[in-house]
mmCIF file of C-alpha atoms and ligand atoms in Angstrom:
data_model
loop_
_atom_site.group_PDB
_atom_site.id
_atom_site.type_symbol
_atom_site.label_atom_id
_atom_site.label_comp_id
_atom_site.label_asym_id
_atom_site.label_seq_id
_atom_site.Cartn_x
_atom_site.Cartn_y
_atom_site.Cartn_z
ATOM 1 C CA UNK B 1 0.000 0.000 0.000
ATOM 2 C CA UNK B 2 1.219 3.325 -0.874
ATOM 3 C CA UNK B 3 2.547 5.715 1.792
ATOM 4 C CA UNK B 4 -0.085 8.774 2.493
ATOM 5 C CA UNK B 5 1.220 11.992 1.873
ATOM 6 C CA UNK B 6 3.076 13.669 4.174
ATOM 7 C CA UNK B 7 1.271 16.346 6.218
ATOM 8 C CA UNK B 8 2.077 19.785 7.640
ATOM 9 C CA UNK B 9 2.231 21.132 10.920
ATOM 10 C CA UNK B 10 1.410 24.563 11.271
ATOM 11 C CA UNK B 11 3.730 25.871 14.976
ATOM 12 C CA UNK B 12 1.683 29.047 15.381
ATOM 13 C CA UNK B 13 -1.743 29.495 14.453
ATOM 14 C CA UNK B 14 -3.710 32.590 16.093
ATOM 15 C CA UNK B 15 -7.265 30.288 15.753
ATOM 16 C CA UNK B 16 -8.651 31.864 18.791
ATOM 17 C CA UNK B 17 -8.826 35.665 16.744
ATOM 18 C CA UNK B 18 -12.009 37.079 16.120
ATOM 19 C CA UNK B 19 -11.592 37.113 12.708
ATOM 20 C CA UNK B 20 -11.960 33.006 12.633
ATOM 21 C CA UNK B 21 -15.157 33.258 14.864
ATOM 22 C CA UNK B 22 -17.695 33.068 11.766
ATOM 23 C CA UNK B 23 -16.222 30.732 10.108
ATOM 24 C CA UNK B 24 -13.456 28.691 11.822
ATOM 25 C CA UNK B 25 -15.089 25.372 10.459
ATOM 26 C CA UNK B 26 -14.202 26.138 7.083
ATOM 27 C CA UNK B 27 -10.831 27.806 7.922
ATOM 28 C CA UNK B 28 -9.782 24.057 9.113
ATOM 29 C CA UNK B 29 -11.593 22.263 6.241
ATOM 30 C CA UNK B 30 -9.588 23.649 4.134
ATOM 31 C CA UNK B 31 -6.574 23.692 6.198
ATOM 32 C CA UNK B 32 -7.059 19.717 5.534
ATOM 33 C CA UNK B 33 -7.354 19.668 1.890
ATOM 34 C CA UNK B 34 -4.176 21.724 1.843
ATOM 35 C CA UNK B 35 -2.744 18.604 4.096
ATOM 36 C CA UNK B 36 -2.140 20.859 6.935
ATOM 37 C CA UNK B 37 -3.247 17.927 9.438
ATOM 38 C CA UNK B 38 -2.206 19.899 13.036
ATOM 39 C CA UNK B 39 -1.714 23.431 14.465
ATOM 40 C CA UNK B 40 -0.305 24.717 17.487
ATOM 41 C CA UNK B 41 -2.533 27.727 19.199
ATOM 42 C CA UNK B 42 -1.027 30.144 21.156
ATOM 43 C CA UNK B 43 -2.365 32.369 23.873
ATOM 44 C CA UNK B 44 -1.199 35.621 23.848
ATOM 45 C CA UNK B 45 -2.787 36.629 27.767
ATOM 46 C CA UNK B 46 -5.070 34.309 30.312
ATOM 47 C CA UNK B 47 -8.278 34.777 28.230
ATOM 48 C CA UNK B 48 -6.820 34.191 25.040
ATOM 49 C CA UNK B 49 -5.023 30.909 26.625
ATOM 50 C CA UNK B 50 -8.597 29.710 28.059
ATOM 51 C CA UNK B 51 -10.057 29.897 24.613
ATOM 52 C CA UNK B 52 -7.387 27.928 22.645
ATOM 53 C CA UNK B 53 -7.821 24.945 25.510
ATOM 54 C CA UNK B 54 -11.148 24.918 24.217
ATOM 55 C CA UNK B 55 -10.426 24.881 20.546
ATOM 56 C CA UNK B 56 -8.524 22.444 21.574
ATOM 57 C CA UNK B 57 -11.435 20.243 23.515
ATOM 58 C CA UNK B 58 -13.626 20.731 20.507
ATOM 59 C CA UNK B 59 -10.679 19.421 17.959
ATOM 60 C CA UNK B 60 -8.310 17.343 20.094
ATOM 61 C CA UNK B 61 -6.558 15.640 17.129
ATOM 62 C CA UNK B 62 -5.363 18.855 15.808
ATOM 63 C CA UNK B 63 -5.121 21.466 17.942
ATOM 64 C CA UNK B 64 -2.546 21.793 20.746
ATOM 65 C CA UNK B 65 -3.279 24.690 22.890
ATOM 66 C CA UNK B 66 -0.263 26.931 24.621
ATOM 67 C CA UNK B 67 -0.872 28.839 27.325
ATOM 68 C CA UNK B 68 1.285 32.202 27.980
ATOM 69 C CA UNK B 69 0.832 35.785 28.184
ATOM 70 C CA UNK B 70 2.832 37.581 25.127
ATOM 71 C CA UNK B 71 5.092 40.628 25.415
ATOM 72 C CA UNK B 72 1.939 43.028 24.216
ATOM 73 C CA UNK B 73 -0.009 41.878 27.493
ATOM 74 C CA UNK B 74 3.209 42.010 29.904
ATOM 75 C CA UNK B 75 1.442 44.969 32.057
ATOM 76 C CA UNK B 76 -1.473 42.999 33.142
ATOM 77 C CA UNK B 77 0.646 40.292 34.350
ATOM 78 C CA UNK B 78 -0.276 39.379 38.111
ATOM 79 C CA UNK B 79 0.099 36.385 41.278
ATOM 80 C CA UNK B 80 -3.074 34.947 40.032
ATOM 81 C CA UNK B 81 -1.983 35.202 36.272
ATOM 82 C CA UNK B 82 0.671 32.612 37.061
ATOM 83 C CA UNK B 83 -1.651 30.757 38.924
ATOM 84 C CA UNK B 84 -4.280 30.127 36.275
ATOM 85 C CA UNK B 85 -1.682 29.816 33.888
ATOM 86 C CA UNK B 86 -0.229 26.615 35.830
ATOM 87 C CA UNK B 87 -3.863 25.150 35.856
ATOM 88 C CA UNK B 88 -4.505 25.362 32.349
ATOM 89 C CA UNK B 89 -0.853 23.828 32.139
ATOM 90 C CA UNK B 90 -2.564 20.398 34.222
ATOM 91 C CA UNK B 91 -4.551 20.039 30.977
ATOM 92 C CA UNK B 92 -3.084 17.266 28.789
ATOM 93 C CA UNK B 93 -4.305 19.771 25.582
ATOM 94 C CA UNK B 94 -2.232 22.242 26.711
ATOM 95 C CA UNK B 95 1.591 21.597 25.560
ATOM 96 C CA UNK B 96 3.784 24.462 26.425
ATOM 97 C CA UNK B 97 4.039 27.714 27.518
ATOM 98 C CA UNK B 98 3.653 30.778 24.735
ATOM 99 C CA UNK B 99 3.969 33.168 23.343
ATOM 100 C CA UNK B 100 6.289 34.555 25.745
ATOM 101 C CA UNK B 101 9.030 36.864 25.384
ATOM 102 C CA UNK B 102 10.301 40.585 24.637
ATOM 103 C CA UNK B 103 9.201 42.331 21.750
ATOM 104 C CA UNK B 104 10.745 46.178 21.637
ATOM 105 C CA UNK B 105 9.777 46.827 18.415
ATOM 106 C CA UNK B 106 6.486 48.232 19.487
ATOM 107 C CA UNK B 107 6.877 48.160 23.144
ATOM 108 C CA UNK B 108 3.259 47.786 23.613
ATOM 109 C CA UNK B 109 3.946 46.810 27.257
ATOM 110 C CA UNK B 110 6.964 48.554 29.069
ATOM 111 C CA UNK B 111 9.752 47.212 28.364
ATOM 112 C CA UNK B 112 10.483 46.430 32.629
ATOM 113 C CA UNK B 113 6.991 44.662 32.860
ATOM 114 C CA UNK B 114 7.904 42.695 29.834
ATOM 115 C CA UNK B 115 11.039 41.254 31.482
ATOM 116 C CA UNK B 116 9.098 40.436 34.669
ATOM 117 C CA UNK B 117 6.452 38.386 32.819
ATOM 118 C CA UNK B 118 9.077 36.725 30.473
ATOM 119 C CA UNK B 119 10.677 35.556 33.491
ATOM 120 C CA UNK B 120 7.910 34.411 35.776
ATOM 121 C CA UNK B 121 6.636 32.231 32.773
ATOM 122 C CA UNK B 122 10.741 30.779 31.929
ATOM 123 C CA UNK B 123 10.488 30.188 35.752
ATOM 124 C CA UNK B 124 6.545 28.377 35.328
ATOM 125 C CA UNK B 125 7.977 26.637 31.984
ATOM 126 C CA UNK B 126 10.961 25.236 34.332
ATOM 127 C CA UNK B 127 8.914 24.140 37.432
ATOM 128 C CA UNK B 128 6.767 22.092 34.940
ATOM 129 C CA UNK B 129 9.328 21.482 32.848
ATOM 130 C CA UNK B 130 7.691 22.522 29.346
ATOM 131 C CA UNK B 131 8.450 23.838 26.097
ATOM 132 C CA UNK B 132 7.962 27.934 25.448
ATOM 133 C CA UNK B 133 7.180 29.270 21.843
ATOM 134 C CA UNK B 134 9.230 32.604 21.981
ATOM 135 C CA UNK B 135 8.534 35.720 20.405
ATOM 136 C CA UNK B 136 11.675 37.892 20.680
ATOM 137 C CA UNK B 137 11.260 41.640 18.211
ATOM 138 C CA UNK B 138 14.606 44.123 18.624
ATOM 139 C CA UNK B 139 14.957 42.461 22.230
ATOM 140 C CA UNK B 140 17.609 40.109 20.871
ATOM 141 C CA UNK B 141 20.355 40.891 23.799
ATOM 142 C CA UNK B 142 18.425 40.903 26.666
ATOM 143 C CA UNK B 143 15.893 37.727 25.682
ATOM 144 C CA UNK B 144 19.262 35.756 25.449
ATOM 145 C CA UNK B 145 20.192 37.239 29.053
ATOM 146 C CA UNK B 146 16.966 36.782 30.441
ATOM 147 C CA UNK B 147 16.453 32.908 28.688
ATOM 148 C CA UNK B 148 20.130 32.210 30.473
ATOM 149 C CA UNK B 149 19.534 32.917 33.741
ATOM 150 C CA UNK B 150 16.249 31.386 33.778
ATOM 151 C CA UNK B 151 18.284 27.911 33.576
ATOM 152 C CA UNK B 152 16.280 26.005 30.777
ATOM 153 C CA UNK B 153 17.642 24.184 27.978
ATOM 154 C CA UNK B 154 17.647 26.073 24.884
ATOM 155 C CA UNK B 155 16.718 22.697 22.826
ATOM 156 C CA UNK B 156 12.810 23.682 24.894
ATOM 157 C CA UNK B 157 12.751 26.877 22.920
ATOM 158 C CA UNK B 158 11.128 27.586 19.560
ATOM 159 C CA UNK B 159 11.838 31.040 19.001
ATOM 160 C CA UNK B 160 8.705 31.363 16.459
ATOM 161 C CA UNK B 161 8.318 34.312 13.517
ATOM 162 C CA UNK B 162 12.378 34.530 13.023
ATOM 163 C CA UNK B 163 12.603 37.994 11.088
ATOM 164 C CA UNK B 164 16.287 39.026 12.332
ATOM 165 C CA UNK B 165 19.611 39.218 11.260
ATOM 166 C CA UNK B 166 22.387 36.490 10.235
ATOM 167 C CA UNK B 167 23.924 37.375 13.497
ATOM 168 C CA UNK B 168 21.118 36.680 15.674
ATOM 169 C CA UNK B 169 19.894 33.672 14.063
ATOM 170 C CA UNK B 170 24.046 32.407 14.429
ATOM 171 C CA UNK B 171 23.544 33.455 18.318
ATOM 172 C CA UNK B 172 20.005 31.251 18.303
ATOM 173 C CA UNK B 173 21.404 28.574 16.504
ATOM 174 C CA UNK B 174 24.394 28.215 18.856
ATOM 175 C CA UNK B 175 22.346 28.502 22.125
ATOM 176 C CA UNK B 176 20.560 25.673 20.555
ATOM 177 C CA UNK B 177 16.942 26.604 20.208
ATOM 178 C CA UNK B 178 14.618 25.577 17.225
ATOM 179 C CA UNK B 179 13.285 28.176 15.029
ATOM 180 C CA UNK B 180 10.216 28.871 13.131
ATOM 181 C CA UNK B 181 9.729 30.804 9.855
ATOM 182 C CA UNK B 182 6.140 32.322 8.499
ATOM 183 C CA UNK B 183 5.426 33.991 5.399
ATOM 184 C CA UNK B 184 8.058 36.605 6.349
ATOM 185 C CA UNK B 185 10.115 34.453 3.872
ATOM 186 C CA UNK B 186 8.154 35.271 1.473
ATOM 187 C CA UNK B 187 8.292 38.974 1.823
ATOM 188 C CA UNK B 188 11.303 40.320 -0.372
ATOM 189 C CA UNK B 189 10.341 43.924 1.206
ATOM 190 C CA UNK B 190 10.680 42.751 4.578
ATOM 191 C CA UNK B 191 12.519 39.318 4.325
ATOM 192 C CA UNK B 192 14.565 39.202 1.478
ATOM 193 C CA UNK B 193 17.589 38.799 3.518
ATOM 194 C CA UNK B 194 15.335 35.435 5.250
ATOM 195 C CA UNK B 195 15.618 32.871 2.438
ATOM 196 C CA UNK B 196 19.506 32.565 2.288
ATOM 197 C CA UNK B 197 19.560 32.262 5.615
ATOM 198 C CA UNK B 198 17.261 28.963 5.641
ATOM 199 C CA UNK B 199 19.975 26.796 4.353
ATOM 200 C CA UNK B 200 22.185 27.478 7.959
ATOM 201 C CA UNK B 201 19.003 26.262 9.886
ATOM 202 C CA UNK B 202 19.776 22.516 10.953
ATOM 203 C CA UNK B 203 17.232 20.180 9.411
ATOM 204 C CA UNK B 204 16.058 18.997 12.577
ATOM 205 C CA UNK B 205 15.960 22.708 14.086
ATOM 206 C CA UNK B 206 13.688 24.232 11.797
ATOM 207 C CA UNK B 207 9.749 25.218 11.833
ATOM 208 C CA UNK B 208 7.348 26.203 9.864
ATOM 209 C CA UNK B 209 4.015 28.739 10.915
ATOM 210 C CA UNK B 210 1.466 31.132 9.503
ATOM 211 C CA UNK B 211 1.130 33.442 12.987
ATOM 212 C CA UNK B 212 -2.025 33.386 10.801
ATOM 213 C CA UNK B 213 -3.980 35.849 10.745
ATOM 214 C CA UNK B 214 -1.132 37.773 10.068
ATOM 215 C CA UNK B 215 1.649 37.433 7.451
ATOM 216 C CA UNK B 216 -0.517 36.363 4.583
ATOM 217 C CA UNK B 217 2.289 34.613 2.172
ATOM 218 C CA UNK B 218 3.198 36.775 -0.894
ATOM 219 C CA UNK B 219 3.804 34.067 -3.256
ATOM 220 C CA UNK B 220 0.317 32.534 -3.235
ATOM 221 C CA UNK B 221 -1.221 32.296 -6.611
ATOM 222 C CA UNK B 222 -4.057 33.692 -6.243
ATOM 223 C CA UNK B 223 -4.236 35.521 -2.866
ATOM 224 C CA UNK B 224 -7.868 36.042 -1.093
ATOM 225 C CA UNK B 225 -9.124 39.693 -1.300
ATOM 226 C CA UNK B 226 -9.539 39.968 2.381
ATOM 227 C CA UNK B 227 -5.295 39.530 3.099
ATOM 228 C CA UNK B 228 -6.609 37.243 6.346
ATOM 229 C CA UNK B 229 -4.124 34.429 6.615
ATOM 230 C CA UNK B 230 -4.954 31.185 7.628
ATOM 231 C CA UNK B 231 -3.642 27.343 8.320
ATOM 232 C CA UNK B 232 -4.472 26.507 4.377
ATOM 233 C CA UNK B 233 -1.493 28.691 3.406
ATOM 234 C CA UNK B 234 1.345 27.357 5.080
ATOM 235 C CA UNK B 235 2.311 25.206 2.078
ATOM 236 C CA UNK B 236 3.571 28.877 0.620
ATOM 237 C CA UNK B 237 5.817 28.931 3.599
ATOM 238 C CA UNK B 238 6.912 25.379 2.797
ATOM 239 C CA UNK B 239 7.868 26.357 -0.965
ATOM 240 C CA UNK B 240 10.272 28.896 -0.145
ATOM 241 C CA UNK B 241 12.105 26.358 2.441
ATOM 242 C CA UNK B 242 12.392 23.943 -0.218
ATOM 243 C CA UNK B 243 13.905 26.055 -2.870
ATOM 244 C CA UNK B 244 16.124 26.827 -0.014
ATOM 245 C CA UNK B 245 17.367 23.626 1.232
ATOM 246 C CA UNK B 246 17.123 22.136 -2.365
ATOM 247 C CA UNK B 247 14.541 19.284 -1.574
ATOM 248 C CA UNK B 248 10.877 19.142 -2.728
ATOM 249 C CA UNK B 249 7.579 20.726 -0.391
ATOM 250 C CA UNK B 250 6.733 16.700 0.660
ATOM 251 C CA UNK B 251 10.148 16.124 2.706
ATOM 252 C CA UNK B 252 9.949 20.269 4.281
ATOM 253 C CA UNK B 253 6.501 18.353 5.508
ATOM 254 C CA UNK B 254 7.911 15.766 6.707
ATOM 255 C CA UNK B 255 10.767 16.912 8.260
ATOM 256 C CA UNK B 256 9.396 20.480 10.194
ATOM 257 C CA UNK B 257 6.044 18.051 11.279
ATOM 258 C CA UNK B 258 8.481 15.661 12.968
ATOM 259 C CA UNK B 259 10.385 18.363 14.718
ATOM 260 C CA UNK B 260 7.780 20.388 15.766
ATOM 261 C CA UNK B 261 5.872 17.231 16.967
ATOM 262 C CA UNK B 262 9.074 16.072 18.755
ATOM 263 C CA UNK B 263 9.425 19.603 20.593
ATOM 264 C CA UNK B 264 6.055 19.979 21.745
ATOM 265 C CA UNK B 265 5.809 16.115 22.532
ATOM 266 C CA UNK B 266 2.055 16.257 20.072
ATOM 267 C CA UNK B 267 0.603 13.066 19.637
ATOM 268 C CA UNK B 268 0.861 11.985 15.646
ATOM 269 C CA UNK B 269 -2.172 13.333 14.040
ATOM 270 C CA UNK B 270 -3.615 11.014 11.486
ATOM 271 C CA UNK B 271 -1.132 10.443 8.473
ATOM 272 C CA UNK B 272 1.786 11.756 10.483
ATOM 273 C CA UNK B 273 4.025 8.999 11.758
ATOM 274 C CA UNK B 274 7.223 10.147 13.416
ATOM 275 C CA UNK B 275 10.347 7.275 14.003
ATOM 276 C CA UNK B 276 12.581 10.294 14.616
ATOM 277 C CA UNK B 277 9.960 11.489 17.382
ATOM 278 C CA UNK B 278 8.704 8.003 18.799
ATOM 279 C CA UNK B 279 12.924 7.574 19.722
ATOM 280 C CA UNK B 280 12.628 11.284 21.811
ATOM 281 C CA UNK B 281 9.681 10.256 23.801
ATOM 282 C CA UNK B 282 11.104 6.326 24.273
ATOM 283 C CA UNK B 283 14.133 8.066 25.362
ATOM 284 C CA UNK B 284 12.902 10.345 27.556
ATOM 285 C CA UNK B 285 10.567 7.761 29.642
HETATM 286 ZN ZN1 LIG J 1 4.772 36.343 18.032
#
């Protein structure tokens, strides 16, 4: 019998927006017939976290719910923040910590209540012992001081929507986190520097995410009218990687699925069987 297809995972998908509340039934129908089988969903503050457990208990065999409090939502942080935080963390659904991080590009939060929260949750992802999806924007020095002293291994880290320089992704690489690219690749405005920097990604370091809605792909054939992104996209993403790396869309599948689903510790959804990650977890028990 032939071998199905191998399927994408998308490592940060922003299902819980608004914009998906009409219509978020479609959204993942045709996320499938794009064979985009699985999606990480981030929170980006308690409320936001809540919700993607529930997207989660509605569609447990393909979405993984993270629960974190971003950089933008640092100033609300409290005591019972961490505290609801850890109890959505008891939920088997809910995988990791994220997004967490620094982001002082637009400094929505100030910048002192952004390194508080990043390092209450690297001190919650450490007591629990959990993988973080990182969002690090012009913070590049001090999210490598901060992720240091908070005393987790950098192979728990995914720092997710990579957009920087060759430098920082060298520094990333060499601390030994995972990284994740979105259709920022596909930007030659904003990325054009991104694609020759794929091929000094390790194969079993790298990615791949919409941050849907946001960063609708510029290479798509025919793009929607509305510019919302969205799960069914991601093969865009996946095209650019595999011009990169010289191999063809089907292995980028195969090869970002089982290292996203080997990070995040994701049960294989249907059509995705991982050797590579079935060794981790053996290993690790
Ligand atoms: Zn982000």
């Amino acid at each position: 019998m032939a071998e199905p297809p191998p399927l994408f995972l998308d490592a940060c998908a922003n299902l819980t927006h608004e914009i998906y509340a009409r219509d978020l039934d479609e959204v993942l129908a045709r996320a499938q017939t794009a064979g985009v089988a699985g999606f990480l969903v981030p929170g980006s503050d308690l409320a936001e976290s809540r919700r993607a457990l529930a997207l989660h208990e509605r569609h447990p065999d393909r979405i993984w719910a993270l629960a974190g409090v971003h950089p933008h939502h640092a100033a609300g942080w409290s005591d019972h923040t961490v505290r609801e935080l850890e109890t959505l963390l008891d939920h088997p659904g809910v995988v990791g910590v994220g997004e967490c991080g620094l982001d002082y590009y637009r400094n929505f939060s100030p910048r002192e209540a952004q390194r508080r929260t990043f390092e209450a949750q690297l001190a919650l992802a450490r007591r629990r012992g959990c993988p973080l999806l990182l969002h690090v924007r012009e913070a590049h020095a001090d999210f490598l001081a901060l992720w240091r002293a908070g005393g987790i291994p950098a192979a728990r880290g995914l720092v997710h929507c990579f957009t920087g320089t060759a430098d920082e992704l060298d520094a990333i690489l060499a601390e030994g986190f995972s990284v994740g690219l979105t259709g920022w690749i596909t930007d030659p405005r904003r990325g054009g520097h991104l694609p020759d920097l794929i091929p000094h990604i390790p194969r079993d370091r790298l990615v791949i995410e919409t941050d849907c809605p946001y960063l609708l792909p510029k290479n798509l054939p025919s793009p929607p009218r509305h510019r919302r992104n969205e799960p069914a996209y991601l093969p865009a993403v996946a095209r650019v990687v595999a011009e990169a790396w010289k191999i063809d869309p089907e292995e980028v599948a195969r090869t970002t699925s089982a290292n996203l689903s080997r990070l995040f510790a994701l049960p294989d959804p249907p059509g995705i069987r991982h050797p590579v990650a079935e060794d981790v977890r053996t290993a690790q028990t």
